[in-house]
Coordinates of C-alpha atoms in Angstrom, one line a residue:
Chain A
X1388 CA -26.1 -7.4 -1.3
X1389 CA -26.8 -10.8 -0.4
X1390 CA -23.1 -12.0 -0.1
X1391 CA -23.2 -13.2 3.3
X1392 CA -26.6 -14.7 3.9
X1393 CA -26.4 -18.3 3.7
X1394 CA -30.0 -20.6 2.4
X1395 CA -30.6 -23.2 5.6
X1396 CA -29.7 -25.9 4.1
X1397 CA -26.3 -25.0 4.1
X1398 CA -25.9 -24.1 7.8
X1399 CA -28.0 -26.2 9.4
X1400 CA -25.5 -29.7 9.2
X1401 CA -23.0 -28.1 11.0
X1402 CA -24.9 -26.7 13.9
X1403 CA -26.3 -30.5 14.0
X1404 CA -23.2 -31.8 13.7
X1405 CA -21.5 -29.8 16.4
X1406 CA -25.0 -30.5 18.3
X1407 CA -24.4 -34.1 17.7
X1408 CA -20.8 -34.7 17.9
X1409 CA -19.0 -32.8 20.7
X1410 CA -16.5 -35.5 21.8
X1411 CA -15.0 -35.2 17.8
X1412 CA -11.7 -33.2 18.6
X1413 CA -12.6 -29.9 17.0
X1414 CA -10.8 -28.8 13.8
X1415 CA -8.3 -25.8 13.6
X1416 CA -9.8 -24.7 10.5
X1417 CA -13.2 -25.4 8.5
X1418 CA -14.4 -24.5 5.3
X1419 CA -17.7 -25.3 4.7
X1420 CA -19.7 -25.2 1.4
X1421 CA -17.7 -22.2 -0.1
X1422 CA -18.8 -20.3 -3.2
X1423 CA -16.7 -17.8 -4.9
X1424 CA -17.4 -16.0 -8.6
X1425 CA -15.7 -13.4 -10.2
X1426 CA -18.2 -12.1 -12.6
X1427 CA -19.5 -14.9 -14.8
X1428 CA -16.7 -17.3 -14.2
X1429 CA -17.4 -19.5 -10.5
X1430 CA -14.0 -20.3 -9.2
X1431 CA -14.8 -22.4 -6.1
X1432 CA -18.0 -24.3 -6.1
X1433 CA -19.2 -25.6 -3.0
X1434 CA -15.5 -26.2 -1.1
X1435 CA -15.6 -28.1 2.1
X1436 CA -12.7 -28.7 4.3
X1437 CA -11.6 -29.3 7.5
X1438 CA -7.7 -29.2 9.0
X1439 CA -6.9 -30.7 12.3
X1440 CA -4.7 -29.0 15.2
X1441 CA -0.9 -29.8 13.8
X1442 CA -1.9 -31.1 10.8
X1443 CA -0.1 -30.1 7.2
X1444 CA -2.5 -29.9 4.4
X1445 CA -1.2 -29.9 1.1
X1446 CA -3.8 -28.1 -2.0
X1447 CA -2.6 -29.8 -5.2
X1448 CA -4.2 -28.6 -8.2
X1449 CA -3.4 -26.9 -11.8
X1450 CA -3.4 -23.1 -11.6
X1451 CA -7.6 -21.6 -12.1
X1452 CA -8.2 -24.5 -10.2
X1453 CA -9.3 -22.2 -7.6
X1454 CA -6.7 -23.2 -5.0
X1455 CA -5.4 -19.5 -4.2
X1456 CA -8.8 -18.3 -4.0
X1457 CA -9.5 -20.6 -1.3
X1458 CA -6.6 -20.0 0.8
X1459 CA -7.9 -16.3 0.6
X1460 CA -11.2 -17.0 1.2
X1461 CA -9.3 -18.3 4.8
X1462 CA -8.8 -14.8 6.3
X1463 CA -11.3 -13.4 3.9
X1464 CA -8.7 -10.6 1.6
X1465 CA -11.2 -12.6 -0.7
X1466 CA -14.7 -12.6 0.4
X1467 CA -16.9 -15.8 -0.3
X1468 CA -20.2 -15.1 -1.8
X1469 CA -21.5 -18.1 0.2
X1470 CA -20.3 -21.0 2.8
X1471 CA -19.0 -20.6 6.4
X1472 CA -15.3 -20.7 7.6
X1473 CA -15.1 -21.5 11.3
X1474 CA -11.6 -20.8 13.4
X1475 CA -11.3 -23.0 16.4
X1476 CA -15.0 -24.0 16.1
X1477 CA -15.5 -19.9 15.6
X1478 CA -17.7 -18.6 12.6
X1479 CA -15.6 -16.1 11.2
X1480 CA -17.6 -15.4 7.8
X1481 CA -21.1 -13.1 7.8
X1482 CA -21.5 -9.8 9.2
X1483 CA -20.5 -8.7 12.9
X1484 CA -17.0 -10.4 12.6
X1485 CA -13.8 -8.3 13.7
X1486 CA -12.0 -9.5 10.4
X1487 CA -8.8 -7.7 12.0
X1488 CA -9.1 -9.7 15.2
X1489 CA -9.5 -12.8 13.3
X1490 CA -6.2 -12.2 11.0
X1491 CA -4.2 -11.6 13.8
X1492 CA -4.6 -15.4 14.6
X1493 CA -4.2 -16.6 10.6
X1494 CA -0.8 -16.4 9.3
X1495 CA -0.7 -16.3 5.4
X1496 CA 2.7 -16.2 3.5
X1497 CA 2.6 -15.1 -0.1
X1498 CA 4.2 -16.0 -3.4
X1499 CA 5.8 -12.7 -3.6
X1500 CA 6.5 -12.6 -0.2
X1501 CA 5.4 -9.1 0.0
X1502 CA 7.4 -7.7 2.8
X1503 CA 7.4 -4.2 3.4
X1504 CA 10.3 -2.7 1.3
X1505 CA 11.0 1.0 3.6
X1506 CA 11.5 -1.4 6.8
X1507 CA 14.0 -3.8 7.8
X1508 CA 13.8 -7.3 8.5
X1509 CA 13.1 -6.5 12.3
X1510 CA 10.0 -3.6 11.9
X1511 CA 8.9 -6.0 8.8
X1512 CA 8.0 -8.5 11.9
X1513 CA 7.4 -6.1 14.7
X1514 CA 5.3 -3.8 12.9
X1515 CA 1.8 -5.6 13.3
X1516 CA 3.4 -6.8 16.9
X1517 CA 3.2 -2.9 17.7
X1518 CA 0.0 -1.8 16.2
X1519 CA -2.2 -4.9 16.5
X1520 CA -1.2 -6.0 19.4
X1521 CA 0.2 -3.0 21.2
X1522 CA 3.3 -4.5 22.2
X1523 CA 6.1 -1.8 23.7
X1524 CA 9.4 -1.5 21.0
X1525 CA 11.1 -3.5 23.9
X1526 CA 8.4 -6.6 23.9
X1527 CA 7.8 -6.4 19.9
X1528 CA 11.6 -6.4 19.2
X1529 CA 12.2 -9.7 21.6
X1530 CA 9.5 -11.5 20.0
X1531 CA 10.9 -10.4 16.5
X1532 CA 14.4 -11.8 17.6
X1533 CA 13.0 -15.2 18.6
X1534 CA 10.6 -15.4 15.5
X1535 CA 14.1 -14.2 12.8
X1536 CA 16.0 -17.0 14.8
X1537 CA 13.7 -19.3 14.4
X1538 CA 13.6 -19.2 10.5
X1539 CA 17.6 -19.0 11.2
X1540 CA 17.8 -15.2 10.2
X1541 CA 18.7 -13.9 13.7
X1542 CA 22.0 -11.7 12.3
X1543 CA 19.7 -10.1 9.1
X1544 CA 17.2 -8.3 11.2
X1545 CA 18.8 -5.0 10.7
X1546 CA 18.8 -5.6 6.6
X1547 CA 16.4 -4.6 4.3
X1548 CA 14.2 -6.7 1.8
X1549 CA 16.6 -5.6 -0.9
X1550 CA 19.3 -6.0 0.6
X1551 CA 18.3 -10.3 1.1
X1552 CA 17.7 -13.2 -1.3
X1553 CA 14.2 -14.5 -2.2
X1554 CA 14.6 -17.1 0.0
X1555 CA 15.7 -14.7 3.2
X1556 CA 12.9 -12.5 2.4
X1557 CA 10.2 -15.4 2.7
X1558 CA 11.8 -16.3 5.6
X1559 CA 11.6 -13.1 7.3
X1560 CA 8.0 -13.3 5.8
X1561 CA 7.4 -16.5 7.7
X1562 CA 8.8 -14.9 10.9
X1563 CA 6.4 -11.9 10.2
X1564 CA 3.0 -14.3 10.3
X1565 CA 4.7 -16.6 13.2
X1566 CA 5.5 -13.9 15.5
X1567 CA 1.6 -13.5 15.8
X1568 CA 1.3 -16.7 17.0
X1569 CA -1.2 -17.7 14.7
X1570 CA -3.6 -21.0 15.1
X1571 CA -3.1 -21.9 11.3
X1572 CA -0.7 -20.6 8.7
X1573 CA -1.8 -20.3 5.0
X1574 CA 1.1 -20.7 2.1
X1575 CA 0.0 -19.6 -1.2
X1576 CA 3.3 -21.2 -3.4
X1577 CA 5.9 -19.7 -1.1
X1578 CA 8.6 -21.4 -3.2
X1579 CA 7.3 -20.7 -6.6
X1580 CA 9.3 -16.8 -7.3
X1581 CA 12.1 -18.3 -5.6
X1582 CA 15.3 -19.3 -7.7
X1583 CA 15.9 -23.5 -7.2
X1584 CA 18.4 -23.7 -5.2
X1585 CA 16.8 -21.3 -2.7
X1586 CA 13.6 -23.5 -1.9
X1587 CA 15.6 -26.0 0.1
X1588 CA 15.9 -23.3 3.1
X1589 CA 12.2 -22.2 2.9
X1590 CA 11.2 -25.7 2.9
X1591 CA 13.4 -26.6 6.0
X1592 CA 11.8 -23.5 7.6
X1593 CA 8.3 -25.1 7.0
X1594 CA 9.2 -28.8 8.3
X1595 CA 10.6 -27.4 11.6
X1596 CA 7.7 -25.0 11.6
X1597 CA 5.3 -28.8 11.3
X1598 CA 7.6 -30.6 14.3
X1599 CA 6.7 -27.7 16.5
X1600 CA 3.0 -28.4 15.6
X1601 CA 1.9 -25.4 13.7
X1602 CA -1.1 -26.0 11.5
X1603 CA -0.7 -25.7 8.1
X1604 CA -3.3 -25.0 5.0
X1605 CA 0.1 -25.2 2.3
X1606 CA -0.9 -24.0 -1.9
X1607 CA 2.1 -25.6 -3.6
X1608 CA 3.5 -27.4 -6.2
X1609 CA 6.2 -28.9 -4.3
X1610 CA 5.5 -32.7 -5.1
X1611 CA 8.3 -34.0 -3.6
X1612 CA 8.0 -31.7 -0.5
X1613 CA 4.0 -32.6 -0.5
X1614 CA 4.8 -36.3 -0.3
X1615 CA 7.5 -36.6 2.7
X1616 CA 5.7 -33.6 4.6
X1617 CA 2.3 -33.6 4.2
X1618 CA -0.4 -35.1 6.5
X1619 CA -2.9 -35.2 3.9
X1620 CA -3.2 -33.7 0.0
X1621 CA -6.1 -32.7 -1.2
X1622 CA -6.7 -32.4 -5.1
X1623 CA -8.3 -29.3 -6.8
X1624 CA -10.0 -29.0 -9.9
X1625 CA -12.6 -26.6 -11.3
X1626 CA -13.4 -25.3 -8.4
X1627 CA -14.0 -28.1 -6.7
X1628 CA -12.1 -30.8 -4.0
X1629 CA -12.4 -33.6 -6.1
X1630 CA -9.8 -35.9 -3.7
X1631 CA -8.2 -36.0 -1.0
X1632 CA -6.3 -38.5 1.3
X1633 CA -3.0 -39.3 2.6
X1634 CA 0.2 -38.2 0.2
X1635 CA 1.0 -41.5 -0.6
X1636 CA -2.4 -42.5 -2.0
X1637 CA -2.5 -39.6 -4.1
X1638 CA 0.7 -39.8 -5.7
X1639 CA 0.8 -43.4 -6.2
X1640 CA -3.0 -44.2 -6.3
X1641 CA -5.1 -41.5 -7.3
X1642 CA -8.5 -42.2 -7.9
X1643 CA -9.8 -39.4 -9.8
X1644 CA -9.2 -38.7 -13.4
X1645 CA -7.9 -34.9 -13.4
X1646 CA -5.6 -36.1 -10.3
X1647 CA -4.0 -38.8 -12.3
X1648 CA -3.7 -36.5 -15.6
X1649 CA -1.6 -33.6 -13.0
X1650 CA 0.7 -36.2 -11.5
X1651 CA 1.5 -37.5 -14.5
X1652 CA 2.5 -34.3 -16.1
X1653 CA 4.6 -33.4 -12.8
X1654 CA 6.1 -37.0 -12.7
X1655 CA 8.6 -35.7 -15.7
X1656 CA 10.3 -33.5 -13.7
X1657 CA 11.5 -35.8 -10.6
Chain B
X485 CA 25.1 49.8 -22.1
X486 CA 25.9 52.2 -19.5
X487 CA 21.8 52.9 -19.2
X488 CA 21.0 49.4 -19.4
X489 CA 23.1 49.0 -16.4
X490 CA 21.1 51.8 -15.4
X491 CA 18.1 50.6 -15.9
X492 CA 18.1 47.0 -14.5
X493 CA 21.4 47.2 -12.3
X494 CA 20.9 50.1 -10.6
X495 CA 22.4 49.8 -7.2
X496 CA 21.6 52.8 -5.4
X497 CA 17.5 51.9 -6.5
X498 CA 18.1 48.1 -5.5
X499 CA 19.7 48.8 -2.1
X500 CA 16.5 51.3 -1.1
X501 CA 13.9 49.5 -2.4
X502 CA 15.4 46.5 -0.4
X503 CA 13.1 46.8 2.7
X504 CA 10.2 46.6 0.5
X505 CA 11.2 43.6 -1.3
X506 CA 12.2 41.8 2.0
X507 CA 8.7 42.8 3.3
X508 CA 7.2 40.8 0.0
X509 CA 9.4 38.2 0.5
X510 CA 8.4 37.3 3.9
X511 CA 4.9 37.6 2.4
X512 CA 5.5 35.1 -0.3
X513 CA 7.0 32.7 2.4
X514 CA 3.8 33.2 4.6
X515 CA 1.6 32.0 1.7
X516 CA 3.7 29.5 1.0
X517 CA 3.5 28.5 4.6
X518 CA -0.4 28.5 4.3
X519 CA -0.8 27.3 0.7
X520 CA 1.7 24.1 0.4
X521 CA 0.7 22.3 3.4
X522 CA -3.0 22.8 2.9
X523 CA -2.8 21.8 -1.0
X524 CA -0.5 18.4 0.2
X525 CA -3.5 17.2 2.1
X526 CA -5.9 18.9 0.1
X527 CA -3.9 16.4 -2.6
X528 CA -4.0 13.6 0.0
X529 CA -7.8 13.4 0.2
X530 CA -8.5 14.0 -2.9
X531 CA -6.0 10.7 -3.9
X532 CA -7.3 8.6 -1.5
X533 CA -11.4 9.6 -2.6
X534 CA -10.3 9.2 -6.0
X535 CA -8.8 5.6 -5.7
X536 CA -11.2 4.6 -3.5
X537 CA -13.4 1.2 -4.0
X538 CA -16.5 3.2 -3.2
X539 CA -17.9 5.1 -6.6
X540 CA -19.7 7.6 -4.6
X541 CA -16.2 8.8 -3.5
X542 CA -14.3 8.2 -6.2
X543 CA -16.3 9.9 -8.9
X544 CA -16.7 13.2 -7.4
X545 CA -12.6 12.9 -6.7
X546 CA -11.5 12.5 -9.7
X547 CA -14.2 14.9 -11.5
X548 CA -13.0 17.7 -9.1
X549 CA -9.1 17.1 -9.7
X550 CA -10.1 17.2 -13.4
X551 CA -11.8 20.6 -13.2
X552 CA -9.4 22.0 -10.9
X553 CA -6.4 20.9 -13.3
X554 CA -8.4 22.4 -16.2
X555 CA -9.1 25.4 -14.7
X556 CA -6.6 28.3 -15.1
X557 CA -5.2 29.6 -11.6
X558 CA -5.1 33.2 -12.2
X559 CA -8.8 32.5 -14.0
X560 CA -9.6 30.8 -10.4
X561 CA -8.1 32.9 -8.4
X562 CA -9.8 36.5 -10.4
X563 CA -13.3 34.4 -9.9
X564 CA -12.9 33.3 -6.3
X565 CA -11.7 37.2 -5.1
X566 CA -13.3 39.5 -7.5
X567 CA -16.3 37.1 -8.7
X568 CA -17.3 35.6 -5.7
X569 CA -18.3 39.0 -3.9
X570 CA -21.7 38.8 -6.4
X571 CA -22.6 36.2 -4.5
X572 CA -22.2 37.7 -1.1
X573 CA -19.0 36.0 -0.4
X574 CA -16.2 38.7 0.0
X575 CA -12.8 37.3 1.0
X576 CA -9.5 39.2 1.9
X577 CA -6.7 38.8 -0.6
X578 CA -5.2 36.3 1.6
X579 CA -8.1 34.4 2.2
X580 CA -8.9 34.4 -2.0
X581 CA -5.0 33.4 -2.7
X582 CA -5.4 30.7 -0.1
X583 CA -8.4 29.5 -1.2
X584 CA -7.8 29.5 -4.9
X585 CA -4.2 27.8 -4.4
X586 CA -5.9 25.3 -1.9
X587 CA -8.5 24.3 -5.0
X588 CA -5.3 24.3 -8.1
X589 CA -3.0 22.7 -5.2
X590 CA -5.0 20.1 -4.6
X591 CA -5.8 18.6 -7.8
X592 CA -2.2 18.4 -8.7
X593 CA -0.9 17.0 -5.3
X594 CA -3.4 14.8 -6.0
X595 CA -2.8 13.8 -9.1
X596 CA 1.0 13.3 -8.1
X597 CA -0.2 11.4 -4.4
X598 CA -3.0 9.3 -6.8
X599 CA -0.1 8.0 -9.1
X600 CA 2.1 6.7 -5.8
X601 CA -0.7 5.4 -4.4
X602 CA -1.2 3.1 -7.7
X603 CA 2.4 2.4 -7.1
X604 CA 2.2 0.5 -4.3
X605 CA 0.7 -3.2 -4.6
X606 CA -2.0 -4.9 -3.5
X607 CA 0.1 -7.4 -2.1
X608 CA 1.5 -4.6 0.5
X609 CA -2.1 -4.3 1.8
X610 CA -2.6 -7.9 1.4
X611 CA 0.3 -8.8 3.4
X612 CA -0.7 -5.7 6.1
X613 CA -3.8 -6.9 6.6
X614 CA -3.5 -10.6 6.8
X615 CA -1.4 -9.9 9.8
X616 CA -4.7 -7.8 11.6
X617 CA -4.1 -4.1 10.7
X618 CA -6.8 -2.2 10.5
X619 CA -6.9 -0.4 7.0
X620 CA -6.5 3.4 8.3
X621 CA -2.9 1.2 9.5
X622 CA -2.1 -0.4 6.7
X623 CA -2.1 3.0 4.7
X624 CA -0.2 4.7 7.3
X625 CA 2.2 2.5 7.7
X626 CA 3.0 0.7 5.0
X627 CA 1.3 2.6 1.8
X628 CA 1.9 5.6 2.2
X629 CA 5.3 6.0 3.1
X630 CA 5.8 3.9 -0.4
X631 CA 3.8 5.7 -2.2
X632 CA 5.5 8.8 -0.7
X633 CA 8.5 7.9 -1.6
X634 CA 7.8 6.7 -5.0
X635 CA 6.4 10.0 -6.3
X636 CA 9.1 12.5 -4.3
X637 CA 10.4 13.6 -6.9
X638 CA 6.9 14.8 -8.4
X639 CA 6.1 16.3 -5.1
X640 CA 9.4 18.5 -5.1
X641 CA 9.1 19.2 -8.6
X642 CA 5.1 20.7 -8.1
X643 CA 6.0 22.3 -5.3
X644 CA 8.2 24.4 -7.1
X645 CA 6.0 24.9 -9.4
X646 CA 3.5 26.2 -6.3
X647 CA 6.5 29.0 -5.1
X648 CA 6.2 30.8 -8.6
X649 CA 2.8 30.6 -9.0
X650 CA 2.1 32.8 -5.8
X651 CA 3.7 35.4 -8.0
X652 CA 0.0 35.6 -9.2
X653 CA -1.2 36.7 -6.1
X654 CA 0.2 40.3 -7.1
X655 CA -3.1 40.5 -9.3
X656 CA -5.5 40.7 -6.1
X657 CA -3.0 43.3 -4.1
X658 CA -1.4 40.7 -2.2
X659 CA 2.5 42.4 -1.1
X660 CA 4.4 39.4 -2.1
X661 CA 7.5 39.6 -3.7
X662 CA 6.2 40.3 -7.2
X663 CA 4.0 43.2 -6.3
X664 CA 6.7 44.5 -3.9
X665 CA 9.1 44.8 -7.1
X666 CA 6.7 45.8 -9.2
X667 CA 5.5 48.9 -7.0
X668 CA 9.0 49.5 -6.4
X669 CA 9.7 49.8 -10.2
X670 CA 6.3 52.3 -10.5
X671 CA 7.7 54.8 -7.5
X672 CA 11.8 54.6 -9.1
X673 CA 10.8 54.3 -12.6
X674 CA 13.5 52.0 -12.7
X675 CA 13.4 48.4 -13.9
X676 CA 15.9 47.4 -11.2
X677 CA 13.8 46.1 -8.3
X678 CA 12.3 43.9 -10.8
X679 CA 15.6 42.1 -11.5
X680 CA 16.1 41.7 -7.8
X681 CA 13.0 39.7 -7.4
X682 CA 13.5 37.8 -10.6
X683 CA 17.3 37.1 -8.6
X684 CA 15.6 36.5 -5.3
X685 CA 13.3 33.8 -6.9
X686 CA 16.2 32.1 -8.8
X687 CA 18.2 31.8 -5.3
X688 CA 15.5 30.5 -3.6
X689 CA 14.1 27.8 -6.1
X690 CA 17.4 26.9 -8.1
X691 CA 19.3 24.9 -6.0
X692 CA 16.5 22.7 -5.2
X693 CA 16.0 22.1 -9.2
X694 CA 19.5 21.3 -8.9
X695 CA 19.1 19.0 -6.8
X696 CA 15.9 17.5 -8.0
X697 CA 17.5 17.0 -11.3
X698 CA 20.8 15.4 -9.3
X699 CA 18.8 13.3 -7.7
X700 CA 16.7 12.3 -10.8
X701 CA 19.6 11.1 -12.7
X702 CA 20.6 9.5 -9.9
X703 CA 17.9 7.0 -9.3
X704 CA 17.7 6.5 -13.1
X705 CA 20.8 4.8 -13.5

């Protein structure tokens, strides 16, 4: 299989620009040149993108517009069949990469939030604390504490996912990635399963999350959210990153045909 | 009546051929000591080859739990004591029972431990290893005591299903309870002994159908 190995061309700018450019503050997160197919159909084609150290990237894009798949591509639960991802300047794609080492320092929240159903709130969050990085009960459950508190679930962490609303259970999701005190955190639509009137307290969860300078990589369709939050939006389309610039450009401004067509269909609602 | 009472009630032949029976229970109890443990993670593997990503384990999985569910177990377990000594492989009765009931076991544990596995979602693992567990983790953790969960009923319901079945273990000389009774009922000519073990497998396995089906209704509302 020749998933991993990458033609010259396509590695060879960034060694030179790394070569060339070492005073450029490095970014948290790069993608460079990602390819991804499933069978006949290419979902991302040639993706290339770079978030800073504290910086809140919003994807924008209809859904097959290959948005998710590059959030997975990110900590690789979907494997790229070319490009390189670095991690603090790290190449964490190709062979001869921990990939469980590397996760630990990528927090990704899902759509379905996907906690684990037969723990509560507190082992949901301690659980990779424990067995990735061997933490004793005593250490894991005070980190757990501080990370429920912090997404203002402190008095749940004895309940079980069932036993909390959507919005409590991405929270406690959010506290499950944080606790790993991860360089970047990846949102693939955390608000989308969630009833309306329970977005408002995930989304809060995420702005604090941005004032205390976590990096963000955020797959949503929260427009509103996008445009008061975001330090940059970047437009999806066929597989491809067809804009990108500060919210306010896009949503009042946007240069590219597919961009405008979106907003305008999204505009209804607010 | 009076000589049907006689016959399968008679308390005098139950209370003497008592010892005997006890012995066969306790020898029932032992292969089921050997036999359910072994066919649970027989079941186990043979889930976890035949959902695997990798063909080369997944094939032969699921083409073994297929001819090990097709096969009859008294057919398997005649072949594997009384067949197998043609080819130079001679195994005690124990060893046969053990090793027939480890091969029928297996392939419907794993039928029942394939089906929870299915159960569980990708996003569990997706979730599990985003945050850095390894994947021999992430199933330990966090599929399997799902997917356990999910299919206990099954589980319960087969392993009753396992506590009969060593009844056929009587065939290769085995005293279990069975052939206890049934020797019992050749030296008293008297049908009673057999009613005991039919009574002594009814106390043992009916309260956990019982339950079972207690439970079943239970988690269907």
């Amino acid at each position: 299989m020749s998933k991993t190995i990458m033609s010259p061309a396509a590695t060879s700018p960034t060694a030179a620009q790394a070569g060339a450019a070492p005073a450029v503050a490095r970014p948290t997160l790069e993608l460079i040149g990602l390819r991804k197919s499933f069978g006949a159909i290419e979902v991302l084609r040639d993706v290339s993108l770079r978030v800073a150290r504290s910086e809140m990237v919003f994807v924008l894009g209809r859904s097959g517009s290959g948005k998710s798949t590059m959030l997975r591509c990110c900590n690789r639960l979907e494997e790229p069949d070319a490009g390189e991802i670095l991690l603090e300047g790290e190449r964490i794609t190709g062979r001869g990469v921990n990939l469980d080492r590397v996760r630990r320092r990528i927090g990704m929240v899902f759509q379905n939030f996907n906690l684990y159903p037969h723990l509560d709130a507190r082992r949901n969050v301690t659980l990779a604390l424990r067995k990735v990085l061997g933490q004793s009960r005593e250490e894991a459950d005070a980190r757990a504490a501080e990370a429920l508190a912090r997404v203002g679930l402190a008095d749940r962490a004895d309940s079980y996912p069932a036993q909390l609303s959507g919005g409590q259970q991405q929270r406690v999701a959010i506290a499950r990635a944080i606790a790993l005190e991860p360089a970047v955190m990846l949102f693939d639509e955390p608000t989308s399963a969630l009833d309306p009137e329970l977005v408002g307290d995930v989304l809060a969860v995420m702005r604090e999350l941005k004032q205390d300078g976590m990096t963000m990589l955020v797959v949503s369709h929260e427009m509103a959210f996008a445009r008061e939050a975001a330090d940059r939006v970047v437009f999806m389309a066929e597989g491809r990153i067809v804009e990108e610039g500060p919210p306010e450009q896009i949503f009042t401004s946007p240069r590219h045909e597919s961009t405008r067509a979106f907003l305008s269909r999204y505009s209804f609602g607010q | 009546m009076d000589q049907l009472i006689q016959q399968f009630f008679n308390w005098d032949i139950m209370m003497r051929a008592w010892p005997m029976l006890l012995r066969g229970l306790g020898m029932t109890l032992l292969i089921c000591a050997a036999v359910i443990p072994l066919g649970l993670l027989g079941g186990l593997l043979a889930a976890l080859a035949s959902t695997s990503a990798r063909p080369w384990l997944r094939w032969p999985g699921m083409a073994l739990v297929d001819l090990f569910r097709a096969l009859p177990p008294l057919v398997l377990l005649i072949f594997v004591y009384a067949g197998l000594p043609f080819a130079g492989i001679r195994l005690s009765p124990f060893a046969a029972v053990t090793v027939a009931f480890f091969l029928n076991n297996s392939a419907y544990y794993g039928e029942i431990f394939r089906a929870g596995l299915i159960s569980v979602g990708q996003g569990q693992t997706d979730a599990a290893r985003s945050t850095g567990l390894t994947a021999r983790q992430t199933l330990i953790h966090v599929v399997l005591p799902q997917a356990t969960r999910n299919v206990l009923p099954d589980l319960i319901s087969n392993t009753v299903e396992v506590v009969k079945l060593t009844s056929i273990a009587s065939v290769v000389s085995m005293g279990e309870l069975l052939h206890a009774a049934d020797l019992a009922r050749s030296v008293t000519y008297n049908a009673s002994p057999l009613t005991m073990a039919a009574g002594i497998y009814l106390l043992m396995l009916w309260p956990v159908v019982r339950l079972l089906s207690r439970y079943q209704r239970q988690i269907a509302v």
